[in-house]
Short mmCIF file of C-alpha atoms in Angstrom, two decimals:
data_model
loop_
_atom_site.label_atom_id
_atom_site.label_comp_id
_atom_site.label_asym_id
_atom_site.label_seq_id
_atom_site.Cartn_x
_atom_site.Cartn_y
_atom_site.Cartn_z
CA MET A 1 123.89 -1.62 -82.88
CA ASP A 2 126.66 -2.54 -80.82
CA PRO A 3 128.31 -6.03 -82.11
CA ALA A 4 128.67 -7.16 -78.54
CA LEU A 5 124.83 -6.53 -78.00
CA GLN A 6 123.90 -8.24 -81.19
CA GLN A 7 126.08 -11.52 -80.06
CA GLN A 8 124.34 -11.56 -76.81
CA ILE A 9 120.97 -11.52 -78.24
CA ARG A 10 121.89 -14.24 -80.70
CA THR A 11 123.31 -16.14 -77.83
CA GLU A 12 120.07 -15.43 -75.72
CA ARG A 13 118.00 -16.64 -78.77
CA ILE A 14 120.21 -19.68 -79.16
CA VAL A 15 119.68 -20.60 -75.58
CA ARG A 16 116.04 -20.14 -75.68
CA MET A 17 115.54 -22.30 -78.72
CA GLU A 18 117.74 -24.92 -77.03
CA VAL A 19 115.57 -24.81 -73.98
CA GLN A 20 112.68 -25.31 -76.26
CA ARG A 21 114.27 -28.12 -77.88
CA ARG A 22 114.70 -29.68 -74.70
CA GLN A 23 111.30 -29.22 -73.40
CA ALA A 24 110.04 -30.66 -76.79
CA LYS A 25 112.18 -33.67 -76.59
CA GLY A 26 111.06 -34.48 -73.05
CA THR A 27 107.38 -34.02 -73.96
CA LEU A 28 108.08 -36.47 -77.00
CA ARG A 29 109.56 -38.81 -74.46
CA VAL A 30 106.45 -38.94 -72.39
CA ILE A 31 104.12 -39.15 -75.14
CA ASP A 32 106.07 -42.17 -76.55
CA ASN A 33 105.85 -43.68 -73.30
CA MET A 34 102.15 -43.06 -73.08
CA ILE A 35 101.73 -44.70 -76.54
CA ARG A 36 103.65 -47.69 -75.35
CA GLU A 37 101.51 -48.00 -72.32
CA ILE A 38 98.32 -47.78 -74.38
CA ASP A 39 99.76 -50.30 -76.92
CA ASP A 40 100.32 -52.62 -74.21
CA GLN A 41 96.64 -52.09 -72.82
CA LEU A 42 95.30 -52.62 -76.22
CA ALA A 43 97.31 -55.92 -76.64
CA TYR A 44 95.83 -56.88 -73.17
CA VAL A 45 92.50 -56.15 -74.14
CA SER A 46 92.60 -57.72 -77.52
CA GLN A 47 94.18 -61.02 -75.80
CA PHE A 48 91.32 -61.12 -73.25
CA LYS A 49 88.58 -60.72 -75.71
CA LYS A 50 90.27 -63.75 -78.01
CA GLU A 51 90.12 -65.68 -75.06
CA TRP A 52 86.60 -64.47 -73.98
CA LEU A 53 85.34 -65.41 -77.34
CA GLN A 54 86.72 -68.89 -77.23
CA HIS A 55 85.32 -69.46 -74.07
CA GLN A 56 81.91 -68.08 -75.32
CA ARG A 57 82.25 -70.49 -78.39
CA LYS A 58 83.04 -73.61 -76.03
CA CYS A 59 79.94 -72.73 -73.76
CA GLU A 60 77.66 -72.74 -76.98
CA GLU A 61 79.17 -75.90 -78.15
CA VAL A 62 78.28 -77.34 -74.73
CA ARG A 63 74.96 -75.73 -74.81
CA GLN A 64 74.24 -77.36 -78.17
CA GLU A 65 75.21 -80.64 -76.95
CA VAL A 66 72.90 -80.41 -73.99
CA VAL A 67 70.05 -79.19 -76.12
CA LYS A 68 70.63 -82.13 -78.48
CA GLU A 69 70.87 -84.63 -75.80
CA GLU A 70 67.70 -83.12 -74.37
CA MET A 71 65.75 -83.41 -77.58
CA LYS A 72 66.96 -86.98 -78.12
CA LEU A 73 65.56 -87.88 -74.47
CA ARG A 74 62.62 -86.17 -74.94
CA SER A 75 61.98 -87.96 -78.30
CA GLN A 76 62.66 -91.20 -76.70
CA PHE A 77 60.39 -90.60 -73.69
CA LEU A 78 57.60 -89.51 -76.16
CA GLU A 79 58.08 -92.64 -78.13
CA GLU A 80 58.12 -94.76 -74.92
CA GLU A 81 54.89 -92.99 -73.79
CA LYS A 82 53.00 -93.36 -77.10
CA GLU A 83 53.95 -97.20 -77.21
CA GLU A 84 52.52 -97.49 -73.58
CA LEU A 85 49.56 -95.56 -74.56
CA GLU A 86 48.82 -97.91 -77.59
CA LYS A 87 49.45 -100.98 -75.28
CA LEU A 88 47.03 -99.64 -72.91
CA LEU A 89 44.38 -98.68 -75.69
CA LYS A 90 44.72 -102.46 -77.01
CA LEU A 91 44.43 -103.73 -73.54
CA VAL A 92 41.30 -101.65 -72.81
CA GLY A 93 39.88 -102.56 -76.21
CA HIS A 94 40.43 -106.20 -75.57
CA GLU A 95 38.90 -105.89 -72.17
CA LYS A 96 35.80 -104.28 -73.87
CA GLY A 97 35.68 -106.48 -76.38
CA GLY A 98 35.89 -109.55 -73.94
CA GLN A 99 33.00 -108.30 -72.09
CA ARG A 100 30.68 -108.38 -74.97
CA CYS A 101 31.27 -111.71 -76.01
#
């Protein structure tokens, strides 16, 4: 084979390989950028989740306080109601007892 033709074939192959290398490098840059964007989005989601969970914990704490206060008030109310009923029963008992005498 002619040495000039062989040299041309080698040169064309080298040029093709260089074009492929540049395309691959460009593709890698695009992929790297996509990975950075995804990492940023994951960091945002992670931070949002962390803040949301903190908010949920605070809401649960407030809910627990409300339930505790409600139970306390309910207990006080029932105790007062019980005392009033006992007074009323004593009063009714005394009136019945007074009528008999």
